[in-house]
Amino acid sequence: MPAKTKKTTAGTRKITFSFRADGAKKVFLAGDFNHWNLSSHPMKLDRDGIWKRVLMLSPGRYEYKFRVDDQWQTDPDNPQQCGNTFGTRNHVIIITP
């Protein structure tokens, strides 16, 4: 699901990342915002079977991916992508001021 944004004070925005991964046991969000740390942003499964994570992000451009049961997964709902140094694709989200 595309990331949803909500304006907050001090220039940061509340961003909700969501991802459907039927049958997944664990899902993490990794990207520029957490130095690609595979454990710092675990996602939570909601009642509708969607994994979600809310972050407070400052304006800027961020690359990200999902880590689903130890496998990298792309975001099927975000067409904004860029290449990475591993020869695969990352997704891009731009937070405006």
XYZ file of N, CA and C in Angstrom, residues 7 10 12 17 24 28 31 39 46-47 58-59 65 73 76 78 85 88 93-94 97:
63
model
N 0.728 15.835 8.071
C 1.589 16.914 8.551
C 1.601 16.971 10.065
N 7.035 20.996 13.653
C 8.496 20.950 13.563
C 8.987 20.385 12.231
N 8.359 17.692 10.623
C 8.320 16.249 10.379
C 6.912 15.841 9.969
N 3.662 3.300 6.583
C 4.042 2.334 5.568
C 3.185 1.096 5.792
N 3.182 -14.304 6.229
C 4.491 -13.901 6.753
C 4.510 -14.004 8.272
N 9.896 -6.379 8.393
C 10.626 -5.199 8.855
C 10.668 -4.173 7.746
N 15.492 1.215 5.419
C 15.768 2.240 4.414
C 16.778 3.249 4.905
N 16.485 -4.632 11.971
C 15.701 -4.948 13.157
C 15.092 -3.736 13.854
N -2.073 -5.941 11.283
C -3.374 -5.469 11.754
C -4.454 -6.526 11.500
N -5.669 -6.235 11.901
C -6.792 -7.173 11.782
C -7.118 -7.550 10.341
N 11.476 13.628 8.558
C 11.704 15.014 8.138
C 11.594 15.083 6.625
N 11.355 16.282 6.080
C 11.313 16.405 4.628
C 12.609 15.897 3.993
N 12.820 -0.563 1.502
C 12.320 -1.876 1.090
C 11.761 -2.573 2.320
N 11.690 -7.634 -0.168
C 10.487 -7.514 -0.984
C 10.309 -6.058 -1.383
N 4.717 -3.186 -3.964
C 3.943 -3.216 -5.209
C 3.045 -2.002 -5.401
N 3.998 1.202 -4.744
C 4.765 2.433 -4.954
C 5.575 2.300 -6.242
N 23.032 -0.428 -5.364
C 24.367 -0.969 -5.647
C 24.387 -2.500 -5.735
N 19.530 -4.442 -7.729
C 18.085 -4.591 -7.590
C 17.467 -3.204 -7.473
N 10.459 7.387 -1.490
C 9.389 8.253 -0.987
C 9.988 9.617 -0.762
N 9.266 10.646 -1.206
C 9.731 12.024 -1.035
C 8.763 12.716 -0.091
N 8.142 19.566 2.489
C 7.966 20.401 3.703
C 6.536 20.843 3.895
